[in-house]
Amino acid sequence: MTHSALDQLMGRARGPMGPEIDLDFGVENGPLVELGRLITRMNGFYLFNGGVQVFRVGDEGLGHDMLAWNTEELWKDSYNGLADDLFCFAQDLFGAQFAVMGGTEVVRFDPETAEVGVIGTSLEDWAAWLLDDPDVNGVNAFSYAFQKENGPLEPNERLIPLRFFVMGGTYEFENLAVKDAALAMRIRGPVAQKVHEAPDGATIHLGTD
């Protein structure tokens, strides 16, 4: 019997991060239907040694609540509209967001540039993409190595580079800080606005003006 990519992914999941919940987004088809079933099956979980975190839903549990995560005031307002079309359901170790866009596509949102990369049209596509290269797409080996040396991250925490990757920052542990995931997004939002609007090769000034 051949299991779907999503079933294979769930076989690697560590959770749940919240109490059982029956989640229905009120739509009849598309990736949000899959997401509702996924969270009903396991309400929040980690994948790949914490390299990917799928948010829980509800008032109780570990880490950020998925619905609160998608409110404007938590972090999205710092992107000034660049993340408004996204319903983010998961994030990787560095805060890259996995989201449903327009109710029809599953995408990866870069927190430093606000660039959106389409992964597919279903969570099945997303699962297959992660499983295709867990170390690159799921940050598997890096997450294991970082936490082995520095200790485990709390469920609400992710990593942020001291010198942003888009500005030439490296993935050396010394260039990485542990912060609350929402705060890390808010820090990067204004930078993403400038990078997103700048032409290729432009010099980016990170002043307070």
Coordinates of N, CA and C in Angstrom, one line a residue:
M1 N 0.8 -1.2 0.0 CA 0.0 0.0 0.0 C 0.9 1.3 0.0
T2 N 0.6 2.2 -0.9 CA 1.4 3.4 -1.0 C 0.7 4.5 -0.2
H3 N 1.4 5.1 0.7 CA 0.9 6.1 1.6 C 1.1 7.5 0.9
S4 N 0.2 8.4 1.1 CA 0.4 9.7 0.5 C 1.6 10.4 1.1
A5 N 2.1 11.5 0.5 CA 3.2 12.2 1.0 C 2.7 12.8 2.4
L6 N 1.5 13.3 2.5 CA 1.0 13.9 3.7 C 1.0 12.8 4.8
D7 N 0.6 11.6 4.5 CA 0.6 10.5 5.5 C 2.1 10.2 6.0
Q8 N 3.0 10.2 5.0 CA 4.4 10.0 5.3 C 4.9 11.1 6.2
L9 N 4.5 12.3 5.9 CA 5.0 13.5 6.7 C 4.4 13.3 8.1
M10 N 3.2 13.0 8.3 CA 2.6 12.9 9.6 C 3.2 11.7 10.4
G11 N 3.8 10.8 9.7 CA 4.5 9.7 10.4 C 5.7 10.2 11.1
R12 N 6.2 11.4 10.7 CA 7.4 12.0 11.3 C 7.1 13.1 12.3
A13 N 5.8 13.3 12.5 CA 5.4 14.5 13.3 C 5.5 14.2 14.8
R14 N 5.9 15.3 15.5 CA 6.0 15.2 17.0 C 5.0 16.2 17.5
G15 N 4.0 15.7 18.2 CA 2.9 16.5 18.7 C 1.9 15.6 19.4
P16 N 0.7 16.2 19.7 CA 0.2 17.5 19.4 C 0.7 18.6 20.3
M17 N 0.5 19.8 19.9 CA 0.9 21.0 20.7 C -0.3 21.7 21.3
G18 N -1.5 21.1 21.0 CA -2.7 21.7 21.7 C -3.7 20.6 21.8
P19 N -4.8 20.8 22.5 CA -5.9 19.8 22.7 C -6.6 19.5 21.4
E20 N -7.2 18.3 21.4 CA -8.0 17.9 20.2 C -9.0 19.0 19.8
I21 N -9.1 19.1 18.5 CA -10.0 20.2 18.0 C -10.6 19.7 16.7
D22 N -11.8 20.0 16.4 CA -12.4 19.7 15.1 C -12.4 21.0 14.3
L23 N -11.5 21.1 13.4 CA -11.3 22.4 12.6 C -11.9 22.3 11.2
D24 N -12.8 23.3 10.9 CA -13.4 23.4 9.6 C -13.4 24.9 9.2
F25 N -12.7 25.2 8.1 CA -12.6 26.6 7.7 C -13.8 27.0 6.9
G26 N -14.8 26.2 6.7 CA -16.0 26.6 6.0 C -15.9 26.7 4.5
V27 N -14.9 26.0 3.9 CA -14.8 26.0 2.5 C -15.0 24.6 2.0
E28 N -15.3 24.4 0.7 CA -15.6 23.1 0.3 C -14.5 22.3 -0.4
N29 N -13.5 23.1 -0.8 CA -12.3 22.5 -1.5 C -11.1 23.3 -1.4
G30 N -9.9 22.8 -1.8 CA -8.7 23.5 -1.7 C -7.9 23.1 -0.5
P31 N -6.7 23.7 -0.4 CA -5.8 23.4 0.7 C -6.3 23.7 2.1
L32 N -7.2 24.6 2.3 CA -7.8 24.9 3.6 C -8.6 23.7 4.1
V33 N -9.2 23.0 3.2 CA -9.9 21.7 3.6 C -8.9 20.7 4.2
E34 N -7.8 20.6 3.5 CA -6.7 19.7 3.9 C -6.2 20.1 5.3
L35 N -6.0 21.4 5.4 CA -5.5 22.0 6.6 C -6.4 21.7 7.8
G36 N -7.7 21.9 7.6 CA -8.6 21.6 8.7 C -8.5 20.1 9.1
R37 N -8.4 19.2 8.2 CA -8.3 17.8 8.5 C -7.0 17.5 9.2
L38 N -6.0 18.2 8.7 CA -4.6 18.0 9.3 C -4.6 18.3 10.8
I39 N -5.2 19.5 11.1 CA -5.2 20.0 12.5 C -6.2 19.2 13.4
T40 N -7.2 18.7 12.7 CA -8.2 17.8 13.4 C -7.5 16.5 13.8
R41 N -6.6 16.1 12.9 CA -5.8 14.8 13.1 C -4.8 15.0 14.2
M42 N -4.0 16.1 14.2 CA -3.0 16.5 15.2 C -2.9 18.0 15.3
N43 N -3.3 18.5 16.4 CA -3.4 19.9 16.6 C -2.0 20.6 16.9
G44 N -1.3 20.8 15.9 CA 0.0 21.4 16.0 C 1.1 20.4 16.2
F45 N 2.2 20.6 15.5 CA 3.3 19.6 15.6 C 4.6 20.1 15.0
Y46 N 5.7 19.4 15.4 CA 7.0 19.7 14.8 C 7.3 18.6 13.8
L47 N 8.1 19.0 12.8 CA 8.7 18.1 11.8 C 10.2 18.3 11.7
F48 N 11.0 17.3 11.4 CA 12.4 17.4 11.1 C 13.2 18.1 12.2
N49 N 13.1 17.5 13.4 CA 13.9 18.0 14.5 C 13.5 19.5 14.8
G50 N 12.3 19.8 14.6 CA 11.9 21.2 14.9 C 12.2 22.2 13.7
G51 N 12.7 21.7 12.6 CA 13.0 22.5 11.5 C 11.8 23.1 10.9
V52 N 10.6 22.5 11.1 CA 9.3 23.0 10.6 C 8.4 22.8 11.8
Q53 N 7.6 23.9 12.1 CA 6.6 23.9 13.1 C 5.2 24.2 12.4
V54 N 4.3 23.3 12.6 CA 2.9 23.6 12.2 C 2.1 24.1 13.4
F55 N 1.5 25.3 13.3 CA 0.9 25.9 14.4 C -0.3 25.1 14.9
R56 N -0.6 25.2 16.2 CA -1.8 24.6 16.8 C -2.9 25.7 16.6
V57 N -4.2 25.2 17.0 CA -5.3 26.1 17.0 C -6.0 26.0 18.3
G58 N -6.3 27.2 18.9 CA -7.1 27.2 20.2 C -6.4 28.0 21.2
D59 N -7.1 28.2 22.3 CA -6.6 29.1 23.4 C -5.5 28.4 24.2
E60 N -5.5 27.1 24.2 CA -4.5 26.4 25.1 C -3.5 25.6 24.2
G61 N -2.3 25.5 24.7 CA -1.3 24.7 24.0 C 0.0 25.4 24.0
L62 N 1.0 24.8 23.2 CA 2.3 25.3 23.1 C 2.6 26.1 21.9
G63 N 3.3 27.2 22.0 CA 3.6 28.0 20.8 C 2.4 28.9 20.5
H64 N 2.6 29.6 19.3 CA 1.6 30.5 18.9 C 0.3 29.8 18.3
D65 N -0.8 30.4 18.6 CA -2.1 29.9 18.0 C -2.2 30.3 16.5
M66 N -2.5 29.4 15.6 CA -2.6 29.7 14.2 C -3.5 30.9 13.9
L67 N -4.6 31.0 14.5 CA -5.6 32.1 14.2 C -5.0 33.4 14.6
A68 N -4.5 33.4 15.9 CA -3.9 34.7 16.4 C -2.6 35.0 15.5
W69 N -1.9 34.0 15.0 CA -0.7 34.3 14.2 C -1.1 35.1 13.0
N70 N -2.3 34.9 12.5 CA -2.6 35.5 11.2 C -3.4 36.8 11.4
T71 N -3.5 37.3 12.6 CA -4.0 38.7 12.8 C -3.0 39.7 12.5
E72 N -3.5 40.9 12.0 CA -2.6 41.9 11.6 C -1.7 42.5 12.7
E73 N -2.3 42.6 13.9 CA -1.6 43.2 15.0 C -0.4 42.4 15.5
L74 N -0.4 41.1 15.3 CA 0.7 40.3 15.9 C 2.0 40.6 15.2
W75 N 2.0 40.6 13.9 CA 3.2 40.9 13.1 C 3.0 41.4 11.7
K76 N 1.8 41.0 11.1 CA 1.6 41.3 9.7 C 1.6 42.8 9.4
D77 N 1.2 43.6 10.3 CA 1.1 45.1 10.0 C 2.5 45.6 9.8
S78 N 3.6 45.0 10.3 CA 4.9 45.4 10.0 C 5.4 45.2 8.6
Y79 N 4.6 44.4 7.8 CA 4.9 44.2 6.4 C 4.1 45.1 5.5
N80 N 3.2 45.9 6.1 CA 2.5 46.9 5.3 C 1.8 46.3 4.1
G81 N 1.0 45.2 4.3 CA 0.2 44.7 3.2 C 0.9 43.5 2.5
L82 N 2.2 43.3 2.6 CA 2.9 42.3 1.8 C 2.5 40.9 2.2
A83 N 1.9 40.7 3.4 CA 1.6 39.4 3.9 C 0.1 39.2 4.1
D84 N -0.7 40.2 3.6 CA -2.1 40.2 3.9 C -2.9 39.1 3.2
D85 N -2.4 38.6 2.1 CA -3.1 37.6 1.3 C -2.8 36.2 1.7
L86 N -2.0 36.1 2.8 CA -1.5 34.8 3.2 C -2.2 34.3 4.5
F87 N -2.6 33.0 4.5 CA -3.0 32.4 5.8 C -1.9 31.4 6.1
C88 N -1.0 31.9 7.1 CA 0.2 31.1 7.5 C -0.2 30.0 8.4
F89 N 0.2 28.8 8.1 CA -0.1 27.6 8.9 C 1.1 27.0 9.5
A90 N 2.3 27.3 9.1 CA 3.5 26.7 9.6 C 4.7 27.6 9.3
Q91 N 5.9 27.3 9.9 CA 7.1 28.1 9.7 C 8.3 27.2 9.8
D92 N 9.4 27.6 9.2 CA 10.6 26.8 9.4 C 11.4 27.4 10.5
L93 N 12.6 26.9 10.7 CA 13.5 27.3 11.8 C 13.8 28.8 11.8
F94 N 13.9 29.3 10.5 CA 14.3 30.7 10.3 C 13.1 31.7 10.1
G95 N 12.0 31.2 10.3 CA 10.8 32.1 10.2 C 10.2 32.2 8.9
A96 N 10.7 31.4 7.9 CA 10.0 31.4 6.6 C 8.6 30.8 6.8
Q97 N 7.6 31.4 6.3 CA 6.2 31.0 6.5 C 5.7 30.1 5.4
F98 N 5.0 29.1 5.8 CA 4.3 28.3 4.8 C 2.8 28.7 4.9
A99 N 2.2 29.0 3.8 CA 0.9 29.7 3.9 C 0.0 29.2 2.7
V100 N -1.3 29.4 2.9 CA -2.3 29.2 1.8 C -2.6 30.6 1.3
M101 N -2.4 30.8 0.0 CA -2.6 32.1 -0.6 C -3.8 32.1 -1.5
G102 N -4.7 33.0 -1.3 CA -5.9 33.1 -2.1 C -6.8 31.8 -2.0
G103 N -6.6 31.0 -1.0 CA -7.4 29.8 -0.8 C -7.1 28.7 -1.8
T104 N -6.1 28.9 -2.7 CA -5.9 27.9 -3.8 C -4.5 27.4 -3.9
E105 N -3.5 28.2 -3.4 CA -2.1 27.8 -3.5 C -1.4 27.7 -2.2
V106 N -0.4 26.8 -2.1 CA 0.4 26.7 -0.9 C 1.8 27.3 -1.3
V107 N 2.2 28.2 -0.5 CA 3.4 29.0 -0.8 C 4.4 29.1 0.4
R108 N 5.6 29.5 0.0 CA 6.6 29.8 1.0 C 6.9 31.3 1.0
F109 N 6.8 32.0 2.1 CA 7.0 33.4 2.2 C 8.3 33.7 2.9
D110 N 9.2 34.4 2.3 CA 10.5 34.8 2.8 C 10.3 36.0 3.7
P111 N 10.7 35.9 5.0 CA 10.4 37.0 6.0 C 11.3 38.2 5.7
E112 N 12.5 38.0 5.0 CA 13.4 39.1 4.8 C 13.1 39.9 3.5
T113 N 12.5 39.3 2.6 CA 12.2 39.9 1.3 C 10.8 40.0 0.9
A114 N 9.9 39.3 1.6 CA 8.5 39.2 1.3 C 8.2 38.5 0.0
E115 N 9.2 37.8 -0.5 CA 9.0 37.1 -1.8 C 8.2 35.9 -1.5
V116 N 7.3 35.6 -2.4 CA 6.4 34.4 -2.3 C 6.8 33.4 -3.4
G117 N 7.1 32.2 -2.9 CA 7.3 31.1 -3.9 C 6.2 30.1 -3.8
V118 N 5.6 29.8 -5.0 CA 4.5 28.8 -5.0 C 5.1 27.4 -4.9
I119 N 4.6 26.6 -4.0 CA 5.0 25.2 -3.8 C 4.0 24.3 -4.6
G120 N 2.8 24.6 -4.5 CA 1.8 23.7 -5.2 C 0.4 24.2 -4.9
T121 N -0.6 23.4 -5.2 CA -2.0 23.7 -5.0 C -2.6 22.9 -3.9
S122 N -1.8 22.2 -3.1 CA -2.4 21.3 -2.0 C -1.4 21.1 -0.9
L123 N -1.8 20.7 0.2 CA -0.9 20.3 1.3 C -0.2 19.0 0.9
E124 N -0.8 18.2 0.1 CA -0.1 17.1 -0.4 C 1.2 17.5 -1.2
D125 N 1.0 18.5 -2.0 CA 2.2 19.1 -2.8 C 3.3 19.6 -1.8
W126 N 2.8 20.3 -0.7 CA 3.7 20.8 0.3 C 4.5 19.7 1.0
A127 N 3.7 18.6 1.4 CA 4.4 17.5 2.0 C 5.4 16.8 1.1
A128 N 5.1 16.6 -0.2 CA 6.0 16.0 -1.1 C 7.2 16.9 -1.3
W129 N 7.1 18.2 -1.3 CA 8.2 19.2 -1.4 C 9.1 19.1 -0.2
L130 N 8.5 19.0 1.0 CA 9.4 18.9 2.2 C 10.1 17.5 2.2
L131 N 9.5 16.5 1.8 CA 10.1 15.2 1.8 C 11.1 15.0 0.8
D132 N 11.0 15.8 -0.3 CA 12.0 15.7 -1.4 C 13.4 16.1 -1.0
D133 N 13.5 17.0 0.0 CA 14.8 17.4 0.5 C 14.6 18.0 1.9
P134 N 14.5 17.1 2.9 CA 14.2 17.6 4.3 C 15.3 18.5 4.8
D135 N 16.6 18.3 4.4 CA 17.6 19.2 5.0 C 17.6 20.6 4.4
V136 N 17.2 20.7 3.2 CA 17.1 22.1 2.6 C 15.7 22.7 2.8
N137 N 14.6 21.9 2.5 CA 13.3 22.5 2.6 C 12.7 22.4 4.0
G138 N 13.2 21.5 4.8 CA 12.7 21.3 6.1 C 13.7 21.7 7.2
V139 N 14.9 22.1 6.8 CA 16.0 22.6 7.7 C 16.3 21.5 8.8
N140 N 16.2 20.2 8.4 CA 16.3 19.1 9.3 C 17.7 19.0 10.0
A141 N 18.7 18.8 9.2 CA 20.1 18.6 9.8 C 20.5 19.9 10.6
F142 N 20.3 21.1 10.0 CA 20.7 22.3 10.7 C 20.0 22.5 12.0
S143 N 18.7 22.2 12.0 CA 17.9 22.3 13.3 C 18.5 21.4 14.4
Y144 N 18.8 20.2 14.0 CA 19.3 19.2 14.9 C 20.7 19.7 15.4
A145 N 21.6 20.2 14.6 CA 22.9 20.6 15.0 C 22.8 21.8 15.9
F146 N 22.0 22.8 15.5 CA 21.9 24.0 16.3 C 21.4 23.7 17.7
Q147 N 20.4 23.0 17.8 CA 19.8 22.7 19.1 C 20.6 21.7 20.0
K148 N 21.4 20.9 19.3 CA 22.3 20.0 20.0 C 23.4 20.9 20.7
E149 N 23.8 21.9 20.0 CA 24.9 22.7 20.6 C 24.3 23.8 21.5
N150 N 23.2 24.4 21.2 CA 22.7 25.5 22.0 C 21.5 25.2 22.9
G151 N 20.9 24.0 22.8 CA 19.8 23.7 23.6 C 18.5 23.9 22.8
P152 N 17.4 23.2 23.2 CA 16.2 23.3 22.4 C 15.5 24.6 22.5
L153 N 14.9 25.0 21.4 CA 14.1 26.2 21.3 C 12.8 26.0 22.0
E154 N 12.2 27.0 22.6 CA 10.9 26.9 23.2 C 9.9 26.9 22.0
P155 N 8.7 26.4 22.2 CA 7.7 26.4 21.1 C 7.3 27.7 20.5
N156 N 7.5 28.8 21.2 CA 7.2 30.1 20.6 C 8.4 30.8 20.0
E157 N 9.6 30.1 19.9 CA 10.8 30.7 19.5 C 11.2 30.2 18.1
R158 N 11.9 31.1 17.4 CA 12.6 30.7 16.1 C 13.9 31.5 16.1
L159 N 14.7 31.3 15.0 CA 16.0 31.9 14.9 C 15.9 33.1 13.9
I160 N 16.7 34.1 14.2 CA 16.8 35.3 13.4 C 18.3 35.6 13.2
P161 N 18.7 35.9 12.0 CA 20.1 36.3 11.9 C 20.4 37.7 12.4
L162 N 21.6 37.9 13.0 CA 21.9 39.2 13.5 C 22.3 40.1 12.3
R163 N 22.9 39.5 11.3 CA 23.1 40.2 10.0 C 22.2 39.4 9.0
F164 N 21.2 40.0 8.5 CA 20.2 39.3 7.7 C 20.9 38.6 6.5
F165 N 20.3 37.5 6.2 CA 20.8 36.7 5.1 C 20.8 37.5 3.8
V166 N 19.8 38.3 3.6 CA 19.7 39.1 2.3 C 20.7 40.1 2.3
M167 N 21.3 40.5 3.4 CA 22.4 41.5 3.5 C 23.8 40.8 3.6
G168 N 23.8 39.5 3.3 CA 25.1 38.8 3.3 C 25.4 38.1 4.5
G169 N 24.5 38.0 5.5 CA 24.7 37.2 6.7 C 24.8 35.8 6.4
T170 N 25.6 35.1 7.3 CA 25.9 33.7 7.1 C 25.0 32.8 8.1
Y171 N 25.1 31.5 7.9 CA 24.3 30.6 8.7 C 25.2 30.1 9.9
E172 N 26.3 30.7 10.1 CA 27.1 30.4 11.3 C 26.3 30.6 12.6
F173 N 26.5 29.7 13.5 CA 25.7 29.9 14.8 C 25.8 31.2 15.4
E174 N 27.0 31.8 15.3 CA 27.3 33.1 15.9 C 26.5 34.2 15.3
N175 N 26.0 34.0 14.1 CA 25.1 35.0 13.5 C 23.7 34.8 13.7
L176 N 23.3 33.9 14.6 CA 21.9 33.6 14.8 C 21.5 33.8 16.3
A177 N 20.3 34.5 16.5 CA 19.8 34.7 17.8 C 18.4 34.0 17.9
V178 N 18.1 33.6 19.1 CA 16.8 33.0 19.4 C 15.9 34.1 19.9
K179 N 14.7 34.2 19.2 CA 13.7 35.2 19.6 C 12.3 34.7 19.5
D180 N 11.4 35.3 20.2 CA 10.0 35.0 20.0 C 9.7 35.1 18.5
A181 N 9.0 34.2 18.0 CA 8.8 34.1 16.5 C 8.0 35.3 16.0
A182 N 7.1 35.9 16.7 CA 6.3 37.0 16.3 C 7.2 38.3 16.3
L183 N 8.1 38.4 17.3 CA 9.0 39.5 17.4 C 10.0 39.5 16.3
A184 N 10.4 38.3 16.0 CA 11.4 38.1 14.9 C 10.8 38.6 13.5
M185 N 9.5 38.3 13.3 CA 8.8 38.7 12.1 C 8.7 40.2 12.1
R186 N 8.3 40.8 13.2 CA 8.2 42.3 13.3 C 9.5 43.0 13.0
I187 N 10.6 42.4 13.5 CA 11.9 43.0 13.2 C 12.2 43.0 11.7
R188 N 11.8 42.0 11.0 CA 12.2 41.8 9.6 C 11.2 42.6 8.7
G189 N 10.0 42.8 9.2 CA 9.0 43.5 8.3 C 9.4 44.7 7.6
P190 N 9.9 45.7 8.4 CA 10.4 47.0 7.7 C 11.5 46.7 6.7
V191 N 12.4 45.8 7.0 CA 13.5 45.5 6.0 C 12.9 44.8 4.8
A192 N 11.9 43.9 5.0 CA 11.3 43.3 3.8 C 10.6 44.3 2.9
Q193 N 10.0 45.3 3.5 CA 9.3 46.3 2.7 C 10.4 47.0 1.8
K194 N 11.5 47.4 2.4 CA 12.5 48.1 1.6 C 13.1 47.2 0.5
V195 N 13.4 45.9 0.9 CA 14.0 45.0 -0.1 C 13.0 44.7 -1.2
H196 N 11.8 44.5 -0.8 CA 10.7 44.1 -1.8 C 10.5 45.2 -2.9
E197 N 10.6 46.4 -2.4 CA 10.4 47.5 -3.4 C 11.6 48.0 -4.1
A198 N 12.8 47.5 -3.7 CA 14.0 48.0 -4.4 C 14.3 47.2 -5.7
P199 N 14.9 47.9 -6.7 CA 15.3 47.2 -7.9 C 16.5 46.3 -7.6
D200 N 16.7 45.4 -8.5 CA 17.9 44.5 -8.4 C 19.2 45.3 -8.3
G201 N 20.0 45.0 -7.4 CA 21.3 45.7 -7.3 C 21.3 47.0 -6.5
A202 N 20.1 47.4 -6.0 CA 20.0 48.6 -5.3 C 20.7 48.5 -3.9
T203 N 21.1 49.6 -3.4 CA 21.7 49.7 -2.0 C 20.5 50.0 -1.1
I204 N 20.4 49.2 0.0 CA 19.3 49.2 0.9 C 19.8 50.0 2.2
H205 N 19.2 51.0 2.5 CA 19.5 51.8 3.8 C 18.5 51.4 4.9
L206 N 19.1 51.0 6.0 CA 18.2 50.5 7.1 C 18.1 51.5 8.2
G207 N 18.0 52.7 7.9 CA 17.8 53.8 8.9 C 16.4 53.8 9.4
T208 N 16.1 54.7 10.3 CA 14.8 54.7 11.0 C 13.8 55.7 10.3
D209 N 14.3 56.3 9.2 CA 13.4 57.2 8.5 C 12.3 56.5 7.7

